[in-house]
Every structure is written in C-alpha cells, then in structure tokens.
PDB file of C-alpha atoms in Angstrom:
ATOM      1  CA  GLN Y 158      45.770 109.843  12.931  1.00  0.00           C
ATOM      2  CA  GLN Y 159      48.368 107.246  12.033  1.00  0.00           C
ATOM      3  CA  GLN Y 160      46.094 104.757  10.301  1.00  0.00           C
ATOM      4  CA  VAL Y 161      46.193 103.755   6.689  1.00  0.00           C
ATOM      5  CA  LYS Y 162      43.131 101.857   5.545  1.00  0.00           C
ATOM      6  CA  GLN Y 163      43.477  99.574   2.545  1.00  0.00           C
ATOM      7  CA  SER Y 164      40.813  97.897   0.438  1.00  0.00           C
ATOM      8  CA  PRO Y 165      39.867  95.427  -0.776  1.00  0.00           C
ATOM      9  CA  GLN Y 166      41.319  92.713   1.430  1.00  0.00           C
ATOM     10  CA  SER Y 167      41.413  90.357  -1.538  1.00  0.00           C
ATOM     11  CA  LEU Y 168      40.982  90.792  -5.260  1.00  0.00           C
ATOM     12  CA  ILE Y 169      40.592  88.368  -8.138  1.00  0.00           C
ATOM     13  CA  VAL Y 170      41.217  89.638 -11.657  1.00  0.00           C
ATOM     14  CA  GLN Y 171      41.376  87.963 -15.022  1.00  0.00           C
ATOM     15  CA  LYS Y 172      44.585  88.075 -17.011  1.00  0.00           C
ATOM     16  CA  GLY Y 173      44.721  91.290 -19.002  1.00  0.00           C
ATOM     17  CA  GLY Y 174      42.382  93.118 -16.675  1.00  0.00           C
ATOM     18  CA  ILE Y 175      43.012  96.134 -14.469  1.00  0.00           C
ATOM     19  CA  SER Y 176      43.669  95.610 -10.757  1.00  0.00           C
ATOM     20  CA  ILE Y 177      42.817  98.540  -8.505  1.00  0.00           C
ATOM     21  CA  ILE Y 178      43.734  98.755  -4.831  1.00  0.00           C
ATOM     22  CA  ASN Y 179      42.768 101.723  -2.718  1.00  0.00           C
ATOM     23  CA  CYS Y 180      44.189 103.320   0.407  1.00  0.00           C
ATOM     24  CA  ALA Y 181      43.011 106.149   2.603  1.00  0.00           C
ATOM     25  CA  TYR Y 182      45.012 107.963   5.248  1.00  0.00           C
ATOM     26  CA  GLU Y 183      44.213 110.336   8.064  1.00  0.00           C
ATOM     27  CA  ASN Y 184      47.400 112.175   8.895  1.00  0.00           C
ATOM     28  CA  THR Y 185      47.706 115.235   6.629  1.00  0.00           C
ATOM     29  CA  ALA Y 186      51.398 115.463   7.525  1.00  0.00           C
ATOM     30  CA  PHE Y 187      52.170 112.324   5.519  1.00  0.00           C
ATOM     31  CA  ASP Y 188      54.264 113.163   2.484  1.00  0.00           C
ATOM     32  CA  TYR Y 189      55.513 109.838   1.195  1.00  0.00           C
ATOM     33  CA  PHE Y 190      53.273 107.061  -0.122  1.00  0.00           C
ATOM     34  CA  PRO Y 191      54.939 103.836  -1.260  1.00  0.00           C
ATOM     35  CA  TRP Y 192      53.480 100.557  -2.431  1.00  0.00           C
ATOM     36  CA  TYR Y 193      55.123  97.232  -1.664  1.00  0.00           C
ATOM     37  CA  GLN Y 194      54.655  93.865  -3.341  1.00  0.00           C
ATOM     38  CA  GLN Y 195      55.166  90.690  -1.356  1.00  0.00           C
ATOM     39  CA  PHE Y 196      55.329  87.136  -2.678  1.00  0.00           C
ATOM     40  CA  PRO Y 197      54.869  84.147  -0.338  1.00  0.00           C
ATOM     41  CA  GLY Y 198      58.024  83.428   1.624  1.00  0.00           C
ATOM     42  CA  LYS Y 199      59.668  86.668   0.555  1.00  0.00           C
ATOM     43  CA  GLY Y 200      60.075  90.103   2.029  1.00  0.00           C
ATOM     44  CA  PRO Y 201      58.119  93.090   0.732  1.00  0.00           C
ATOM     45  CA  ALA Y 202      59.662  94.793  -2.269  1.00  0.00           C
ATOM     46  CA  LEU Y 203      59.279  98.498  -2.949  1.00  0.00           C
ATOM     47  CA  LEU Y 204      57.215  98.740  -6.110  1.00  0.00           C
ATOM     48  CA  ILE Y 205      56.495 102.405  -6.665  1.00  0.00           C
ATOM     49  CA  ALA Y 206      56.136 105.517  -4.509  1.00  0.00           C
ATOM     50  CA  ILE Y 207      54.612 108.962  -4.833  1.00  0.00           C
ATOM     51  CA  ARG Y 208      54.894 112.291  -3.087  1.00  0.00           C
ATOM     52  CA  PRO Y 209      51.957 114.698  -2.811  1.00  0.00           C
ATOM     53  CA  ASP Y 210      53.341 117.230  -5.279  1.00  0.00           C
ATOM     54  CA  VAL Y 211      52.074 115.067  -8.159  1.00  0.00           C
ATOM     55  CA  SER Y 212      48.699 113.433  -8.747  1.00  0.00           C
ATOM     56  CA  GLU Y 213      49.917 110.439 -10.699  1.00  0.00           C
ATOM     57  CA  LYS Y 214      53.056 108.404 -11.186  1.00  0.00           C
ATOM     58  CA  LYS Y 215      53.479 105.634 -13.706  1.00  0.00           C
ATOM     59  CA  GLU Y 216      56.138 102.954 -13.925  1.00  0.00           C
ATOM     60  CA  GLY Y 217      55.485 100.386 -16.592  1.00  0.00           C
ATOM     61  CA  ARG Y 218      52.145  98.718 -15.909  1.00  0.00           C
ATOM     62  CA  PHE Y 219      51.934 100.176 -12.395  1.00  0.00           C
ATOM     63  CA  THR Y 220      50.362 103.570 -11.721  1.00  0.00           C
ATOM     64  CA  ILE Y 221      49.749 105.400  -8.461  1.00  0.00           C
ATOM     65  CA  SER Y 222      46.927 107.925  -8.429  1.00  0.00           C
ATOM     66  CA  PHE Y 223      46.955 110.413  -5.575  1.00  0.00           C
ATOM     67  CA  ASN Y 224      44.091 112.605  -4.366  1.00  0.00           C
ATOM     68  CA  LYS Y 225      45.390 114.943  -1.696  1.00  0.00           C
ATOM     69  CA  SER Y 226      42.058 116.580  -0.889  1.00  0.00           C
ATOM     70  CA  ALA Y 227      40.392 113.225  -0.372  1.00  0.00           C
ATOM     71  CA  LYS Y 228      43.440 111.804   1.417  1.00  0.00           C
ATOM     72  CA  GLN Y 229      43.361 108.769  -0.829  1.00  0.00           C
ATOM     73  CA  PHE Y 230      45.773 107.031  -3.134  1.00  0.00           C
ATOM     74  CA  SER Y 231      45.442 103.957  -5.280  1.00  0.00           C
ATOM     75  CA  LEU Y 232      47.498 101.457  -7.207  1.00  0.00           C
ATOM     76  CA  HIS Y 233      46.439 100.479 -10.698  1.00  0.00           C
ATOM     77  CA  ILE Y 234      47.969  97.446 -12.378  1.00  0.00           C
ATOM     78  CA  MET Y 235      47.256  97.495 -16.079  1.00  0.00           C
ATOM     79  CA  ASP Y 236      47.215  94.333 -18.178  1.00  0.00           C
ATOM     80  CA  SER Y 237      47.400  92.231 -15.006  1.00  0.00           C
ATOM     81  CA  GLN Y 238      49.388  89.010 -15.313  1.00  0.00           C
ATOM     82  CA  PRO Y 239      49.392  85.797 -13.255  1.00  0.00           C
ATOM     83  CA  GLY Y 240      52.908  86.746 -12.135  1.00  0.00           C
ATOM     84  CA  ASP Y 241      51.425  89.820 -10.455  1.00  0.00           C
ATOM     85  CA  SER Y 242      49.619  87.542  -7.993  1.00  0.00           C
ATOM     86  CA  ALA Y 243      50.969  88.660  -4.627  1.00  0.00           C
ATOM     87  CA  THR Y 244      50.046  90.671  -1.563  1.00  0.00           C
ATOM     88  CA  TYR Y 245      50.235  94.420  -2.008  1.00  0.00           C
ATOM     89  CA  PHE Y 246      50.738  96.866   0.846  1.00  0.00           C
ATOM     90  CA  CYS Y 247      50.298 100.596   0.744  1.00  0.00           C
ATOM     91  CA  ALA Y 248      52.109 102.715   3.298  1.00  0.00           C
ATOM     92  CA  ALA Y 249      52.536 106.309   4.332  1.00  0.00           C
ATOM     93  CA  SER Y 250      54.932 108.387   6.365  1.00  0.00           C
ATOM     94  CA  LYS Y 251      56.254 111.839   6.981  1.00  0.00           C
ATOM     95  CA  GLU Y 252      59.492 111.259   5.195  1.00  0.00           C
ATOM     96  CA  THR Y 253      61.479 114.236   6.323  1.00  0.00           C
ATOM     97  CA  SER Y 254      61.126 113.366   9.973  1.00  0.00           C
ATOM     98  CA  GLY Y 255      62.453 109.892   9.396  1.00  0.00           C
ATOM     99  CA  SER Y 256      59.334 108.605  11.055  1.00  0.00           C
ATOM    100  CA  ARG Y 257      58.040 105.107  10.724  1.00  0.00           C
ATOM    101  CA  LEU Y 258      56.028 103.911   7.771  1.00  0.00           C
ATOM    102  CA  THR Y 259      52.417 103.124   8.589  1.00  0.00           C
ATOM    103  CA  PHE Y 260      51.343 100.132   6.519  1.00  0.00           C
ATOM    104  CA  GLY Y 261      47.915  99.218   5.238  1.00  0.00           C
ATOM    105  CA  GLU Y 262      46.513  95.789   6.014  1.00  0.00           C
ATOM    106  CA  GLY Y 263      47.415  94.351   2.626  1.00  0.00           C
ATOM    107  CA  THR Y 264      45.499  93.149  -0.427  1.00  0.00           C
ATOM    108  CA  GLN Y 265      45.901  89.633  -1.709  1.00  0.00           C
ATOM    109  CA  LEU Y 266      45.728  89.832  -5.504  1.00  0.00           C
ATOM    110  CA  THR Y 267      45.070  86.756  -7.621  1.00  0.00           C
ATOM    111  CA  VAL Y 268      45.283  87.065 -11.374  1.00  0.00           C
ATOM    112  CA  ASN Y 269      43.666  84.126 -13.112  1.00  0.00           C
ATOM    113  CA  PRO Y 270      45.126  82.894 -16.408  1.00  0.00           C
TER     114      PRO Y 270
ATOM    115  CA  ASP W 283      71.622  92.055  -7.653  1.00  0.00           C
ATOM    116  CA  ALA W 284      72.417  93.485  -4.251  1.00  0.00           C
ATOM    117  CA  ARG W 285      70.215  92.066  -1.545  1.00  0.00           C
ATOM    118  CA  VAL W 286      69.627  92.078   2.181  1.00  0.00           C
ATOM    119  CA  THR W 287      70.622  88.751   3.690  1.00  0.00           C
ATOM    120  CA  GLN W 288      68.970  87.384   6.808  1.00  0.00           C
ATOM    121  CA  THR W 289      69.900  84.361   8.859  1.00  0.00           C
ATOM    122  CA  PRO W 290      68.529  82.004   9.900  1.00  0.00           C
ATOM    123  CA  ARG W 291      65.586  81.690   7.521  1.00  0.00           C
ATOM    124  CA  HIS W 292      63.696  79.528   9.985  1.00  0.00           C
ATOM    125  CA  LYS W 293      64.014  79.082  13.725  1.00  0.00           C
ATOM    126  CA  VAL W 294      62.021  76.845  16.037  1.00  0.00           C
ATOM    127  CA  THR W 295      62.812  76.923  19.725  1.00  0.00           C
ATOM    128  CA  GLU W 296      61.209  76.539  23.106  1.00  0.00           C
ATOM    129  CA  MET W 297      59.974  79.433  25.145  1.00  0.00           C
ATOM    130  CA  GLY W 298      62.559  80.919  27.446  1.00  0.00           C
ATOM    131  CA  GLN W 299      65.396  80.366  24.991  1.00  0.00           C
ATOM    132  CA  GLU W 300      67.479  83.179  23.551  1.00  0.00           C
ATOM    133  CA  VAL W 301      66.960  83.887  19.866  1.00  0.00           C
ATOM    134  CA  THR W 302      69.402  85.845  17.723  1.00  0.00           C
ATOM    135  CA  MET W 303      68.549  86.954  14.209  1.00  0.00           C
ATOM    136  CA  ARG W 304      71.158  88.449  11.913  1.00  0.00           C
ATOM    137  CA  CYS W 305      71.000  90.761   8.958  1.00  0.00           C
ATOM    138  CA  GLN W 306      73.547  91.867   6.411  1.00  0.00           C
ATOM    139  CA  PRO W 307      72.312  95.093   4.802  1.00  0.00           C
ATOM    140  CA  ILE W 308      73.143  96.074   1.263  1.00  0.00           C
ATOM    141  CA  LEU W 309      76.651  97.495   1.021  1.00  0.00           C
ATOM    142  CA  GLY W 310      76.521 101.273   1.117  1.00  0.00           C
ATOM    143  CA  HIS W 311      73.081 101.445   2.727  1.00  0.00           C
ATOM    144  CA  ASN W 312      73.218 103.427   5.938  1.00  0.00           C
ATOM    145  CA  THR W 313      69.719 102.908   7.313  1.00  0.00           C
ATOM    146  CA  VAL W 314      68.624  99.535   8.671  1.00  0.00           C
ATOM    147  CA  PHE W 315      65.167  98.540   9.857  1.00  0.00           C
ATOM    148  CA  TRP W 316      63.728  95.587  11.753  1.00  0.00           C
ATOM    149  CA  TYR W 317      60.080  94.722  11.117  1.00  0.00           C
ATOM    150  CA  ARG W 318      57.814  92.023  12.476  1.00  0.00           C
ATOM    151  CA  GLN W 319      54.961  90.604  10.409  1.00  0.00           C
ATOM    152  CA  THR W 320      52.003  88.693  11.817  1.00  0.00           C
ATOM    153  CA  MET W 321      48.554  87.985  10.469  1.00  0.00           C
ATOM    154  CA  MET W 322      46.943  89.935  13.278  1.00  0.00           C
ATOM    155  CA  GLN W 323      49.168  93.023  13.399  1.00  0.00           C
ATOM    156  CA  GLY W 324      50.555  93.165   9.882  1.00  0.00           C
ATOM    157  CA  LEU W 325      53.939  94.835   9.436  1.00  0.00           C
ATOM    158  CA  GLU W 326      55.245  96.579  12.538  1.00  0.00           C
ATOM    159  CA  LEU W 327      58.454  98.546  12.847  1.00  0.00           C
ATOM    160  CA  LEU W 328      60.520  97.336  15.789  1.00  0.00           C
ATOM    161  CA  ALA W 329      63.651  99.449  15.409  1.00  0.00           C
ATOM    162  CA  TYR W 330      65.687 101.401  12.971  1.00  0.00           C
ATOM    163  CA  PHE W 331      69.259 102.564  12.727  1.00  0.00           C
ATOM    164  CA  ARG W 332      71.006 105.264  10.794  1.00  0.00           C
ATOM    165  CA  ASN W 333      74.774 105.015  10.430  1.00  0.00           C
ATOM    166  CA  ARG W 334      74.656 102.226  13.048  1.00  0.00           C
ATOM    167  CA  ALA W 335      73.054 104.478  15.674  1.00  0.00           C
ATOM    168  CA  PRO W 336      69.602 103.498  16.932  1.00  0.00           C
ATOM    169  CA  LEU W 337      67.088 106.208  16.034  1.00  0.00           C
ATOM    170  CA  ASP W 338      63.801 104.626  16.959  1.00  0.00           C
ATOM    171  CA  ASP W 339      63.194 101.456  18.904  1.00  0.00           C
ATOM    172  CA  SER W 340      59.877 102.444  20.397  1.00  0.00           C
ATOM    173  CA  GLY W 341      58.141  99.521  18.700  1.00  0.00           C
ATOM    174  CA  MET W 342      60.258  96.998  20.505  1.00  0.00           C
ATOM    175  CA  PRO W 343      59.451  95.430  23.911  1.00  0.00           C
ATOM    176  CA  LYS W 344      62.568  96.606  25.739  1.00  0.00           C
ATOM    177  CA  ASP W 345      62.416  94.036  28.492  1.00  0.00           C
ATOM    178  CA  ARG W 346      63.130  91.155  26.141  1.00  0.00           C
ATOM    179  CA  PHE W 347      64.186  92.563  22.768  1.00  0.00           C
ATOM    180  CA  SER W 348      67.442  94.228  21.850  1.00  0.00           C
ATOM    181  CA  ALA W 349      68.784  95.425  18.523  1.00  0.00           C
ATOM    182  CA  GLU W 350      72.354  96.339  17.686  1.00  0.00           C
ATOM    183  CA  MET W 351      74.648  97.089  14.785  1.00  0.00           C
ATOM    184  CA  PRO W 352      78.132  95.973  15.796  1.00  0.00           C
ATOM    185  CA  ASP W 353      79.396  97.116  12.405  1.00  0.00           C
ATOM    186  CA  ALA W 354      78.080  98.446   9.122  1.00  0.00           C
ATOM    187  CA  THR W 355      77.698  94.963   7.650  1.00  0.00           C
ATOM    188  CA  LEU W 356      75.802  93.338  10.514  1.00  0.00           C
ATOM    189  CA  ALA W 357      72.608  94.064  12.391  1.00  0.00           C
ATOM    190  CA  THR W 358      71.278  91.774  15.105  1.00  0.00           C
ATOM    191  CA  LEU W 359      67.935  91.369  16.808  1.00  0.00           C
ATOM    192  CA  LYS W 360      67.857  89.354  20.016  1.00  0.00           C
ATOM    193  CA  ILE W 361      64.969  88.065  22.064  1.00  0.00           C
ATOM    194  CA  GLN W 362      65.679  86.875  25.582  1.00  0.00           C
ATOM    195  CA  PRO W 363      63.687  85.181  26.963  1.00  0.00           C
ATOM    196  CA  SER W 364      61.492  84.247  24.031  1.00  0.00           C
ATOM    197  CA  GLU W 365      57.740  83.739  24.390  1.00  0.00           C
ATOM    198  CA  PRO W 366      55.153  82.044  22.133  1.00  0.00           C
ATOM    199  CA  ARG W 367      53.679  85.460  21.264  1.00  0.00           C
ATOM    200  CA  ASP W 368      56.992  86.349  19.621  1.00  0.00           C
ATOM    201  CA  SER W 369      56.249  83.836  16.859  1.00  0.00           C
ATOM    202  CA  ALA W 370      56.246  85.843  13.638  1.00  0.00           C
ATOM    203  CA  VAL W 371      58.291  86.587  10.549  1.00  0.00           C
ATOM    204  CA  TYR W 372      61.022  89.118  11.271  1.00  0.00           C
ATOM    205  CA  PHE W 373      62.269  91.211   8.390  1.00  0.00           C
ATOM    206  CA  CYS W 374      65.337  93.318   8.081  1.00  0.00           C
ATOM    207  CA  ALA W 375      65.379  96.112   5.512  1.00  0.00           C
ATOM    208  CA  SER W 376      67.949  98.651   4.445  1.00  0.00           C
ATOM    209  CA  GLY W 377      67.986 101.948   2.613  1.00  0.00           C
ATOM    210  CA  LYS W 378      70.108 104.929   1.742  1.00  0.00           C
ATOM    211  CA  ARG W 379      69.740 108.165   3.656  1.00  0.00           C
ATOM    212  CA  ASP W 380      69.695 110.200   0.456  1.00  0.00           C
ATOM    213  CA  ARG W 381      66.507 108.353  -0.543  1.00  0.00           C
ATOM    214  CA  GLY W 382      64.839 109.287   2.695  1.00  0.00           C
ATOM    215  CA  ASP W 383      64.739 107.240   5.848  1.00  0.00           C
ATOM    216  CA  GLN W 384      62.604 104.535   4.270  1.00  0.00           C
ATOM    217  CA  PRO W 385      63.127 100.814   3.773  1.00  0.00           C
ATOM    218  CA  GLN W 386      63.946 100.194   0.155  1.00  0.00           C
ATOM    219  CA  HIS W 387      65.104  96.592   0.201  1.00  0.00           C
ATOM    220  CA  PHE W 388      63.826  93.863   2.478  1.00  0.00           C
ATOM    221  CA  GLY W 389      65.426  90.546   3.247  1.00  0.00           C
ATOM    222  CA  ASP W 390      63.410  87.342   2.967  1.00  0.00           C
ATOM    223  CA  GLY W 391      62.851  87.200   6.698  1.00  0.00           C
ATOM    224  CA  THR W 392      63.381  84.862   9.609  1.00  0.00           C
ATOM    225  CA  ARG W 393      60.320  82.757  10.360  1.00  0.00           C
ATOM    226  CA  LEU W 394      60.369  82.297  14.118  1.00  0.00           C
ATOM    227  CA  SER W 395      58.283  79.778  15.997  1.00  0.00           C
ATOM    228  CA  ILE W 396      58.393  79.712  19.773  1.00  0.00           C
ATOM    229  CA  LEU W 397      56.888  76.554  21.240  1.00  0.00           C
TER     230      LEU W 397
END
C-alpha cells in the first residue's frame, strides 16, 4: 500500500524533445505528489508538486499530470535541455498526517545535445 | 540563496568507530529530516523533527543510530558502532511547517564509507 512505482528506470531524449516519466501509487490516502531532481553529488531538489484537487500543474517547462482514478501521475519536461540531465524521483505522502514521503526508484534522464 | 549545510561531505572510517554527521537547516525552517540513499534501497527516511522534537524515527536502527537537535540551528545523526552496511549517502533536509511536513530543501549529503 505504500509503494510508488516509477518508470522508466532510464531515459534518453534528444535536445528539444519531450521527456515523460511516469509514477503509479497504491495508497488512495496519498494527497501530496512531489517530484525531485537530483544531480550527481548533490541532494534532491524539490522541482514541482501537485495535490489531487487538480489534474495538471505547470511550472515553466515542467508539467505534472495527475490521474486520480488511475492512481498515476507523470512528469513532462518540454523542450528538454542537456542541463536537465539528472535523476528524477517521484514521491507521495499523506501530507496532513505528517507521514513520510514514499519515493519512487528514480529515473536517470540523459538529454543529448 | 538559503541552503541546508551538511558536514562532513565525506567520511571514511573503520567499522566499530563512532560517526557523527551534522546539519544546519535553513534559518526559519522548523522541520528537519534525515534520509539515507543507497543504490539498493533508494531514499529512506531515518528520522524527522518538528520544532526540534523527534516525531518519527521508526526508520532508524535504534541500537546504533541516534538523532538529535540540540538547538534550532543544528541537527546531528550519530552511528555507534558503525558497520559496513551503513555505507551510504546521508541527507539532511528542512522545511517549513506551513508548507506541510515535507522536505523542501536538501543538503548535499555526507558520503559515508565504513571499511
């Protein structure tokens, strides 16, 4: 019930393309879905987050799409750039209880020039 | 830019030794988290504090790990005695309660190797 499954494990995209990373969760009590970006040797950085009262959230080139009935959410990176090459983690939690974030396994994104 | 500061960045020591990792959260943040990252287990929450009080340390092996916040500007994670399986990157993160009890800013981690 606590798992968050992330796919793909790795992704290679050409510069200017769209990167799409998917996550699926099991616990219907989850109400907070963040994405983190991690560069080698650095800690994860909160990129964008969504709550289930909306189906989409956009910040610049990054968009989260959320499908509550399917218990899935995805990160779309538009106009992908080599500087976007990093590992991306989705996560989920029941925010109001202050409970722990459950992280996905991570997706290593490489954007080729 | 405000940031979470962790020291040391790297630590290599022999098994059985005590290891202390330190974290300075962002000023004004009242929630502090300790995470461990390994290839096999990914990111795991070890402990988290709100207003310096421990709220959840169920992810931490209690027999050898301890986490404290002696004051609002310092969080510590200790391992005694250390074991090779403790080798990992340990991250501290902080956040503000009014943004939910979630880690918003991570430090760059302490890379720990136990020989």
